[in-house]
């Protein structure tokens, strides 16, 4: 059977800051999705990671279905009314456009979709990020799909041995999608050269090479700042990742996520901290909104989902999280100092730009006679934008 898995995710308000949605707004999204499920969908599951609500839906309408996207948009709009009436922080934060225009992409919510011919045992994961950008998944996905040190299936299984094709998005290009397609392992170093820059390049999709019609992964690459033109919140990407048989095994992703690379995000979306794997429905951390990712494992038959396995909830992850927390605490000790705070290129959508513009006239070029109080005064009063 041909089935599409669509994950649509947004922050429409949270309790007491950027923490987690209220039970009431989650309930509204669940009810709306459940009501429409009978008409449009095969199955659905709703949960949250930090302050983002995720709708995981299966259906036969194909990728980019206006009906399915509209369903998700309407559920978010409806729940935003409640978020406003509850005084939730950032009510409607990720709904950046007034009107729905056929697809949530470009409107604010994150989305990741895969259309597939269901295998007899269709197994997949959904990973949900909070307080991070789309590039946050670059390293774990690279390690799981291209590095035999982490993904022994590349050596041990004929289905994986030919490698995978990486579709990588240039997120700085705002006039349309700018994508490069590179095959691993031949182009491994080129792939690495791009993926290291998580603020600019993000994996958008991964495909099997041995079975070129089989998509392995889809990642949401929406950048809110590109839509809003200013910082309104972090992008908080979702991903759908198929696992087992011709794809890496579920457990091959574990050590890759346990690396917890430093990624841009966390407080005010302006810092670097490690990406912490957390259980489903975890509130954002008051420790500086450390970036987080939850992972849900599903089996599916005729589009009908099992209940999910909470993939970062088993006891092993407690020790991993302790180590990642130490990494985060150590980085926070240096406060505003780079790389704890992001480089200027990433801050240019925030308030620091205006502040630096105000400082600019206070600079003076030394002219051999030194800077006098008078020249400094003249510099301060000249060109003051206020
Ligand atoms: P969210 O994108 O999760 O809303 O976080 C925004 C933020 O600025 C947290 O400090
Ligand atoms: Mg928020
Ligand atoms: Mg969020």
Short mmCIF file of C-alpha atoms and ligand atoms in Angstrom, two decimals:
data_model
loop_
_atom_site.label_atom_id
_atom_site.label_comp_id
_atom_site.label_asym_id
_atom_site.label_seq_id
_atom_site.Cartn_x
_atom_site.Cartn_y
_atom_site.Cartn_z
CA UNK A 1 0.00 0.00 0.00
CA UNK A 2 1.18 3.53 -0.81
CA UNK A 3 1.16 5.62 2.37
CA UNK A 4 2.41 9.10 3.25
CA UNK A 5 3.76 9.90 6.69
CA UNK A 6 3.37 13.62 7.41
CA UNK A 7 4.75 15.29 10.52
CA UNK A 8 3.70 18.91 11.07
CA UNK A 9 4.89 20.72 14.15
CA UNK A 10 4.61 24.20 15.63
CA UNK A 11 4.93 26.28 18.78
CA UNK A 12 1.61 28.00 19.39
CA UNK A 13 2.22 29.02 22.99
CA UNK A 14 3.60 27.63 26.21
CA UNK A 15 3.18 27.88 30.00
CA UNK A 16 5.38 30.35 31.87
CA UNK A 17 7.86 30.92 29.02
CA UNK A 18 9.08 28.64 26.20
CA UNK A 19 8.45 25.44 28.20
CA UNK A 20 5.54 23.22 27.12
CA UNK A 21 2.01 23.59 25.75
CA UNK A 22 -0.95 23.53 28.13
CA UNK A 23 -3.04 20.34 28.37
CA UNK A 24 -5.95 22.33 26.93
CA UNK A 25 -4.23 23.37 23.68
CA UNK A 26 -2.78 19.90 23.22
CA UNK A 27 -6.30 18.54 23.75
CA UNK A 28 -7.72 20.86 21.08
CA UNK A 29 -5.11 19.78 18.52
CA UNK A 30 -5.74 16.10 19.39
CA UNK A 31 -9.51 16.49 19.09
CA UNK A 32 -9.32 18.31 15.77
CA UNK A 33 -6.91 15.78 14.27
CA UNK A 34 -9.05 12.90 15.56
CA UNK A 35 -12.23 14.45 14.15
CA UNK A 36 -10.69 14.95 10.71
CA UNK A 37 -8.89 11.60 10.81
CA UNK A 38 -12.11 9.81 9.88
CA UNK A 39 -12.42 11.89 6.68
CA UNK A 40 -8.85 12.43 5.58
CA UNK A 41 -6.29 10.41 7.45
CA UNK A 42 -5.60 6.77 8.17
CA UNK A 43 -4.05 7.34 11.58
CA UNK A 44 -2.50 10.03 13.74
CA UNK A 45 -0.54 10.62 16.94
CA UNK A 46 -0.13 13.95 18.72
CA UNK A 47 2.59 14.76 21.28
CA UNK A 48 4.94 17.59 22.21
CA UNK A 49 8.67 18.18 22.56
CA UNK A 50 9.36 21.23 24.69
CA UNK A 51 6.94 23.93 23.56
CA UNK A 52 6.25 22.42 20.11
CA UNK A 53 3.17 20.36 19.33
CA UNK A 54 3.72 17.63 16.72
CA UNK A 55 1.03 15.98 14.61
CA UNK A 56 2.22 12.66 13.19
CA UNK A 57 -0.25 11.61 10.49
CA UNK A 58 -0.56 8.78 7.98
CA UNK A 59 -2.77 9.02 4.89
CA UNK A 60 -3.14 8.15 1.21
CA UNK A 61 -3.20 11.75 -0.09
CA UNK A 62 0.49 12.00 -1.00
CA UNK A 63 3.16 14.50 -0.07
CA UNK A 64 2.20 18.21 0.08
CA UNK A 65 -1.51 17.38 0.23
CA UNK A 66 -3.37 20.71 0.66
CA UNK A 67 -6.12 18.87 2.59
CA UNK A 68 -3.71 17.36 5.12
CA UNK A 69 -1.74 20.59 5.52
CA UNK A 70 -4.97 22.54 5.94
CA UNK A 71 -6.15 20.12 8.61
CA UNK A 72 -2.93 20.70 10.58
CA UNK A 73 -3.05 24.49 10.05
CA UNK A 74 -6.68 24.70 11.18
CA UNK A 75 -5.93 22.63 14.31
CA UNK A 76 -3.07 25.00 15.18
CA UNK A 77 -5.20 28.11 14.53
CA UNK A 78 -8.04 26.77 16.66
CA UNK A 79 -5.71 25.88 19.55
CA UNK A 80 -4.02 29.29 19.28
CA UNK A 81 -7.34 30.95 20.22
CA UNK A 82 -7.25 28.93 23.43
CA UNK A 83 -3.55 29.70 23.95
CA UNK A 84 -4.37 33.42 23.76
CA UNK A 85 -7.30 33.07 26.16
CA UNK A 86 -5.00 31.29 28.62
CA UNK A 87 -2.34 33.99 28.29
CA UNK A 88 0.22 31.41 27.14
CA UNK A 89 3.62 32.78 26.29
CA UNK A 90 4.23 33.25 22.55
CA UNK A 91 0.63 32.31 21.65
CA UNK A 92 0.60 31.62 17.92
CA UNK A 93 4.39 32.12 17.78
CA UNK A 94 5.09 29.93 14.74
CA UNK A 95 2.00 30.89 12.72
CA UNK A 96 3.66 33.68 10.80
CA UNK A 97 1.13 34.26 8.03
CA UNK A 98 -2.53 35.17 8.27
CA UNK A 99 -3.90 32.99 5.54
CA UNK A 100 -3.34 29.37 4.59
CA UNK A 101 -2.14 28.98 1.01
CA UNK A 102 -2.10 25.27 0.22
CA UNK A 103 0.91 24.16 2.27
CA UNK A 104 2.30 24.96 5.72
CA UNK A 105 5.81 25.39 4.29
CA UNK A 106 6.57 29.10 4.25
CA UNK A 107 3.92 29.81 6.87
CA UNK A 108 5.97 28.91 9.98
CA UNK A 109 5.21 25.34 11.12
CA UNK A 110 7.90 22.72 10.47
CA UNK A 111 7.06 19.73 8.29
CA UNK A 112 8.66 16.48 7.17
CA UNK A 113 6.96 13.97 4.89
CA UNK A 114 7.79 10.65 3.24
CA UNK A 115 5.63 8.88 0.68
CA UNK A 116 6.37 5.16 0.51
CA UNK A 117 5.25 1.73 -0.60
CA UNK A 118 4.76 0.08 2.74
CA UNK A 119 7.13 -2.80 3.49
CA UNK A 120 5.73 -5.92 5.17
CA UNK A 121 7.25 -4.66 8.44
CA UNK A 122 7.34 -0.91 8.03
CA UNK A 123 9.39 0.55 10.88
CA UNK A 124 10.24 4.22 11.21
CA UNK A 125 11.21 6.88 13.72
CA UNK A 126 10.03 10.42 14.13
CA UNK A 127 12.55 12.77 15.73
CA UNK A 128 11.35 16.08 17.09
CA UNK A 129 13.77 18.90 17.93
CA UNK A 130 13.19 21.88 20.18
CA UNK A 131 15.43 24.95 20.73
CA UNK A 132 17.53 24.17 17.66
CA UNK A 133 17.73 24.71 13.89
CA UNK A 134 17.28 22.17 11.07
CA UNK A 135 21.04 21.53 10.92
CA UNK A 136 20.86 20.02 14.42
CA UNK A 137 20.23 16.60 12.87
CA UNK A 138 23.19 16.85 10.45
CA UNK A 139 25.74 14.95 12.51
CA UNK A 140 23.53 12.14 13.89
CA UNK A 141 22.14 11.47 10.39
CA UNK A 142 25.58 11.63 8.77
CA UNK A 143 26.95 9.15 11.31
CA UNK A 144 23.99 6.77 10.97
CA UNK A 145 23.79 6.86 7.16
CA UNK A 146 27.43 7.31 6.11
CA UNK A 147 29.90 6.29 8.82
CA UNK A 148 30.58 2.57 9.47
CA UNK A 149 32.13 3.51 12.83
CA UNK A 150 28.57 4.27 13.98
CA UNK A 151 26.57 2.34 11.41
CA UNK A 152 28.03 -1.16 11.02
CA UNK A 153 25.07 -2.04 8.79
CA UNK A 154 26.96 -0.24 6.00
CA UNK A 155 29.46 -3.14 6.19
CA UNK A 156 27.22 -5.96 7.38
CA UNK A 157 24.14 -5.60 5.20
CA UNK A 158 23.99 -5.79 1.38
CA UNK A 159 20.93 -3.49 1.47
CA UNK A 160 23.00 -0.64 2.90
CA UNK A 161 26.36 -1.36 1.30
CA UNK A 162 25.85 0.87 -1.76
CA UNK A 163 25.42 3.85 0.54
CA UNK A 164 22.90 6.69 0.54
CA UNK A 165 22.18 9.86 -1.41
CA UNK A 166 22.13 13.09 0.62
CA UNK A 167 19.97 16.05 -0.42
CA UNK A 168 21.37 19.10 1.36
CA UNK A 169 19.61 22.47 1.53
CA UNK A 170 21.34 25.85 1.53
CA UNK A 171 19.17 27.57 4.14
CA UNK A 172 20.65 31.02 3.48
CA UNK A 173 19.10 31.05 0.03
CA UNK A 174 15.69 32.61 0.53
CA UNK A 175 14.55 32.91 -3.09
CA UNK A 176 13.46 29.32 -3.61
CA UNK A 177 15.02 26.02 -2.54
CA UNK A 178 18.77 25.69 -3.28
CA UNK A 179 19.70 22.02 -2.93
CA UNK A 180 22.75 19.89 -3.70
CA UNK A 181 22.53 16.10 -4.18
CA UNK A 182 25.64 14.12 -3.17
CA UNK A 183 26.23 10.39 -2.98
CA UNK A 184 27.93 8.67 -0.04
CA UNK A 185 30.47 7.18 0.23
CA UNK A 186 32.10 8.71 -2.92
CA UNK A 187 31.36 12.33 -1.94
CA UNK A 188 31.80 11.85 1.81
CA UNK A 189 34.27 14.71 2.24
CA UNK A 190 32.06 17.09 0.26
CA UNK A 191 29.06 16.07 2.36
CA UNK A 192 31.09 16.63 5.54
CA UNK A 193 32.31 20.03 4.28
CA UNK A 194 28.72 21.21 4.02
CA UNK A 195 27.15 19.51 7.04
CA UNK A 196 29.71 20.95 9.45
CA UNK A 197 28.02 24.35 8.99
CA UNK A 198 24.74 23.51 10.73
CA UNK A 199 23.53 27.10 10.61
CA UNK A 200 23.66 27.26 6.82
CA UNK A 201 23.29 23.71 5.48
CA UNK A 202 20.83 21.04 6.55
CA UNK A 203 20.05 17.56 5.32
CA UNK A 204 16.63 17.77 3.68
CA UNK A 205 16.32 14.15 2.53
CA UNK A 206 18.25 10.88 2.32
CA UNK A 207 17.54 8.17 -0.26
CA UNK A 208 18.71 4.57 -0.66
CA UNK A 209 21.14 3.99 -3.55
CA UNK A 210 20.51 0.29 -3.94
CA UNK A 211 16.75 0.95 -4.04
CA UNK A 212 16.54 4.44 -5.58
CA UNK A 213 12.76 4.65 -5.11
CA UNK A 214 13.08 4.26 -1.36
CA UNK A 215 13.39 7.44 0.66
CA UNK A 216 15.17 6.89 3.96
CA UNK A 217 14.70 10.23 5.70
CA UNK A 218 12.98 13.61 5.43
CA UNK A 219 13.89 16.59 7.62
CA UNK A 220 12.02 19.87 8.03
CA UNK A 221 14.24 22.74 6.85
CA UNK A 222 12.00 25.71 7.63
CA UNK A 223 13.90 28.68 9.06
CA UNK A 224 11.52 31.03 10.84
CA UNK A 225 13.86 34.01 10.48
CA UNK A 226 13.75 33.66 6.69
CA UNK A 227 9.96 33.92 6.80
CA UNK A 228 9.64 36.61 9.48
CA UNK A 229 12.80 38.59 8.57
CA UNK A 230 13.67 38.75 12.29
CA UNK A 231 14.13 36.38 15.21
CA UNK A 232 10.76 35.08 16.37
CA UNK A 233 11.71 31.68 17.77
CA UNK A 234 13.88 28.75 16.79
CA UNK A 235 12.95 26.44 13.94
CA UNK A 236 12.72 23.21 15.96
CA UNK A 237 12.78 20.68 13.10
CA UNK A 238 10.89 17.39 12.77
CA UNK A 239 12.24 14.39 10.84
CA UNK A 240 10.84 11.09 9.58
CA UNK A 241 13.48 8.36 9.39
CA UNK A 242 12.79 4.85 8.09
CA UNK A 243 14.73 2.10 9.84
CA UNK A 244 15.69 -1.60 9.58
CA UNK A 245 16.39 -3.91 6.61
CA UNK A 246 17.60 -1.61 3.79
CA UNK A 247 18.08 1.28 6.24
CA UNK A 248 20.17 1.58 9.43
CA UNK A 249 18.72 -0.24 12.45
CA UNK A 250 16.91 1.79 15.09
CA UNK A 251 19.71 1.14 17.59
CA UNK A 252 22.38 2.39 15.17
CA UNK A 253 20.96 5.88 15.67
CA UNK A 254 21.48 5.70 19.45
CA UNK A 255 25.27 6.26 19.66
CA UNK A 256 24.99 8.84 16.86
CA UNK A 257 22.50 10.90 18.89
CA UNK A 258 24.50 10.28 22.09
CA UNK A 259 27.35 12.34 20.59
CA UNK A 260 25.13 15.37 21.30
CA UNK A 261 26.92 17.87 19.06
CA UNK A 262 26.90 21.55 20.00
CA UNK A 263 24.20 23.16 17.87
CA UNK A 264 22.79 26.66 17.53
CA UNK A 265 19.60 27.39 19.45
CA UNK A 266 18.73 27.36 23.16
CA UNK A 267 18.11 30.67 24.96
CA UNK A 268 16.88 33.34 22.52
CA UNK A 269 18.03 31.04 19.72
CA UNK A 270 21.42 32.72 20.05
CA UNK A 271 23.78 30.20 21.64
CA UNK A 272 25.48 26.85 21.18
CA UNK A 273 24.69 23.94 23.48
CA UNK A 274 24.64 20.15 23.00
CA UNK A 275 21.56 18.46 21.52
CA UNK A 276 20.15 16.42 24.42
CA UNK A 277 18.07 13.28 23.63
CA UNK A 278 14.99 13.33 25.90
CA UNK A 279 11.79 11.29 26.36
CA UNK A 280 8.60 12.22 24.54
CA UNK A 281 6.57 15.08 26.07
CA UNK A 282 9.53 16.54 27.97
CA UNK A 283 9.26 20.26 28.83
CA UNK A 284 12.08 22.52 27.67
CA UNK A 285 14.87 22.76 30.22
CA UNK A 286 15.19 25.79 32.47
CA UNK A 287 18.90 25.16 32.11
CA UNK A 288 19.18 27.76 29.37
CA UNK A 289 16.72 25.92 27.11
CA UNK A 290 19.33 23.30 26.21
CA UNK A 291 18.47 22.00 22.70
CA UNK A 292 16.57 18.73 22.87
CA UNK A 293 15.38 15.95 20.62
CA UNK A 294 12.86 13.20 21.29
CA UNK A 295 12.49 10.10 19.12
CA UNK A 296 9.40 7.95 18.68
CA UNK A 297 9.59 4.51 17.06
CA UNK A 298 6.53 3.24 15.16
CA UNK A 299 5.49 0.15 13.28
CA UNK A 300 2.83 0.59 10.63
CA UNK A 301 0.55 -1.69 8.62
CA UNK A 302 -1.86 -0.35 5.97
CA UNK A 303 -1.03 3.07 7.39
CA UNK A 304 -2.27 2.14 10.86
CA UNK A 305 0.25 3.01 13.56
CA UNK A 306 1.16 1.10 16.67
CA UNK A 307 1.55 3.10 19.86
CA UNK A 308 5.05 4.62 19.73
CA UNK A 309 8.13 3.40 21.58
CA UNK A 310 9.77 6.27 23.40
CA UNK A 311 13.28 5.71 22.03
CA UNK A 312 15.24 7.93 24.43
CA UNK A 313 13.41 6.76 27.56
CA UNK A 314 15.26 3.53 28.42
CA UNK A 315 17.61 3.70 31.46
CA UNK A 316 20.80 3.89 29.38
CA UNK A 317 19.97 7.45 28.39
CA UNK A 318 20.15 8.69 31.98
CA UNK A 319 23.92 8.30 31.97
CA UNK A 320 24.17 9.80 28.48
CA UNK A 321 22.13 12.78 29.59
CA UNK A 322 24.31 13.29 32.70
CA UNK A 323 27.36 13.52 30.46
CA UNK A 324 25.64 15.91 28.05
CA UNK A 325 24.48 18.07 30.97
CA UNK A 326 28.13 18.41 32.06
CA UNK A 327 29.06 19.43 28.53
CA UNK A 328 26.28 22.06 28.59
CA UNK A 329 27.19 23.37 32.06
CA UNK A 330 30.83 23.74 31.05
CA UNK A 331 29.91 25.73 27.93
CA UNK A 332 27.58 28.02 29.90
CA UNK A 333 30.44 28.97 32.24
CA UNK A 334 31.78 31.24 29.51
CA UNK A 335 28.47 33.09 29.20
CA UNK A 336 28.31 35.46 26.23
CA UNK A 337 31.75 34.55 24.94
CA UNK A 338 31.94 32.82 21.54
CA UNK A 339 31.33 30.00 20.78
CA UNK A 340 28.90 29.88 23.77
CA UNK A 341 27.02 32.69 22.01
CA UNK A 342 26.54 32.29 18.25
CA UNK A 343 28.73 34.25 15.78
CA UNK A 344 27.48 37.61 14.50
CA UNK A 345 26.38 36.10 11.19
CA UNK A 346 23.73 34.19 13.15
CA UNK A 347 22.76 37.08 15.41
CA UNK A 348 22.00 39.52 12.63
CA UNK A 349 18.28 38.84 12.97
CA UNK A 350 18.29 39.91 16.64
CA UNK A 351 18.67 43.05 18.74
CA UNK A 352 22.46 43.05 19.00
CA UNK A 353 22.72 44.51 15.48
CA UNK A 354 20.97 47.72 16.52
CA UNK A 355 23.15 47.91 19.63
CA UNK A 356 26.36 47.58 17.59
CA UNK A 357 25.12 50.21 15.16
CA UNK A 358 24.80 52.59 18.12
CA UNK A 359 28.35 51.79 19.20
CA UNK A 360 29.77 52.31 15.74
CA UNK A 361 30.20 56.13 15.91
CA UNK A 362 32.22 55.76 19.10
CA UNK A 363 34.97 54.13 17.07
CA UNK A 364 37.67 56.48 15.84
CA UNK A 365 40.53 55.75 13.47
CA UNK A 366 43.86 56.63 15.05
CA UNK A 367 45.50 59.33 12.95
CA UNK A 368 49.01 59.39 14.37
CA UNK A 369 48.21 62.16 16.90
CA UNK A 370 46.13 59.81 19.02
CA UNK A 371 42.44 60.08 19.77
CA UNK A 372 41.53 63.22 21.71
CA UNK A 373 38.44 63.69 23.84
CA UNK A 374 37.18 66.16 21.20
CA UNK A 375 37.52 63.76 18.28
CA UNK A 376 35.89 61.05 20.37
CA UNK A 377 33.00 63.43 21.23
CA UNK A 378 32.60 64.35 17.57
CA UNK A 379 32.53 60.70 16.64
CA UNK A 380 29.84 59.94 19.22
CA UNK A 381 27.49 62.71 18.07
CA UNK A 382 27.98 62.12 14.32
CA UNK A 383 25.69 59.70 12.50
CA UNK A 384 23.71 58.79 15.60
CA UNK A 385 20.78 56.85 14.17
CA UNK A 386 18.53 58.04 17.01
P1 LIG B 1 11.25 28.32 20.85
O1 LIG B 1 11.66 28.49 19.43
O2 LIG B 1 11.21 26.89 21.27
O3 LIG B 1 9.94 29.00 21.07
O4 LIG B 1 12.33 29.00 21.79
C1 LIG B 1 12.55 30.35 21.59
C2 LIG B 1 13.49 30.97 22.56
O5 LIG B 1 13.92 32.07 22.25
C3 LIG B 1 13.88 30.30 23.81
O6 LIG B 1 14.73 31.11 24.59
MG1 LIG B 2 8.39 29.06 22.17
MG1 LIG B 3 10.12 25.35 20.40
#
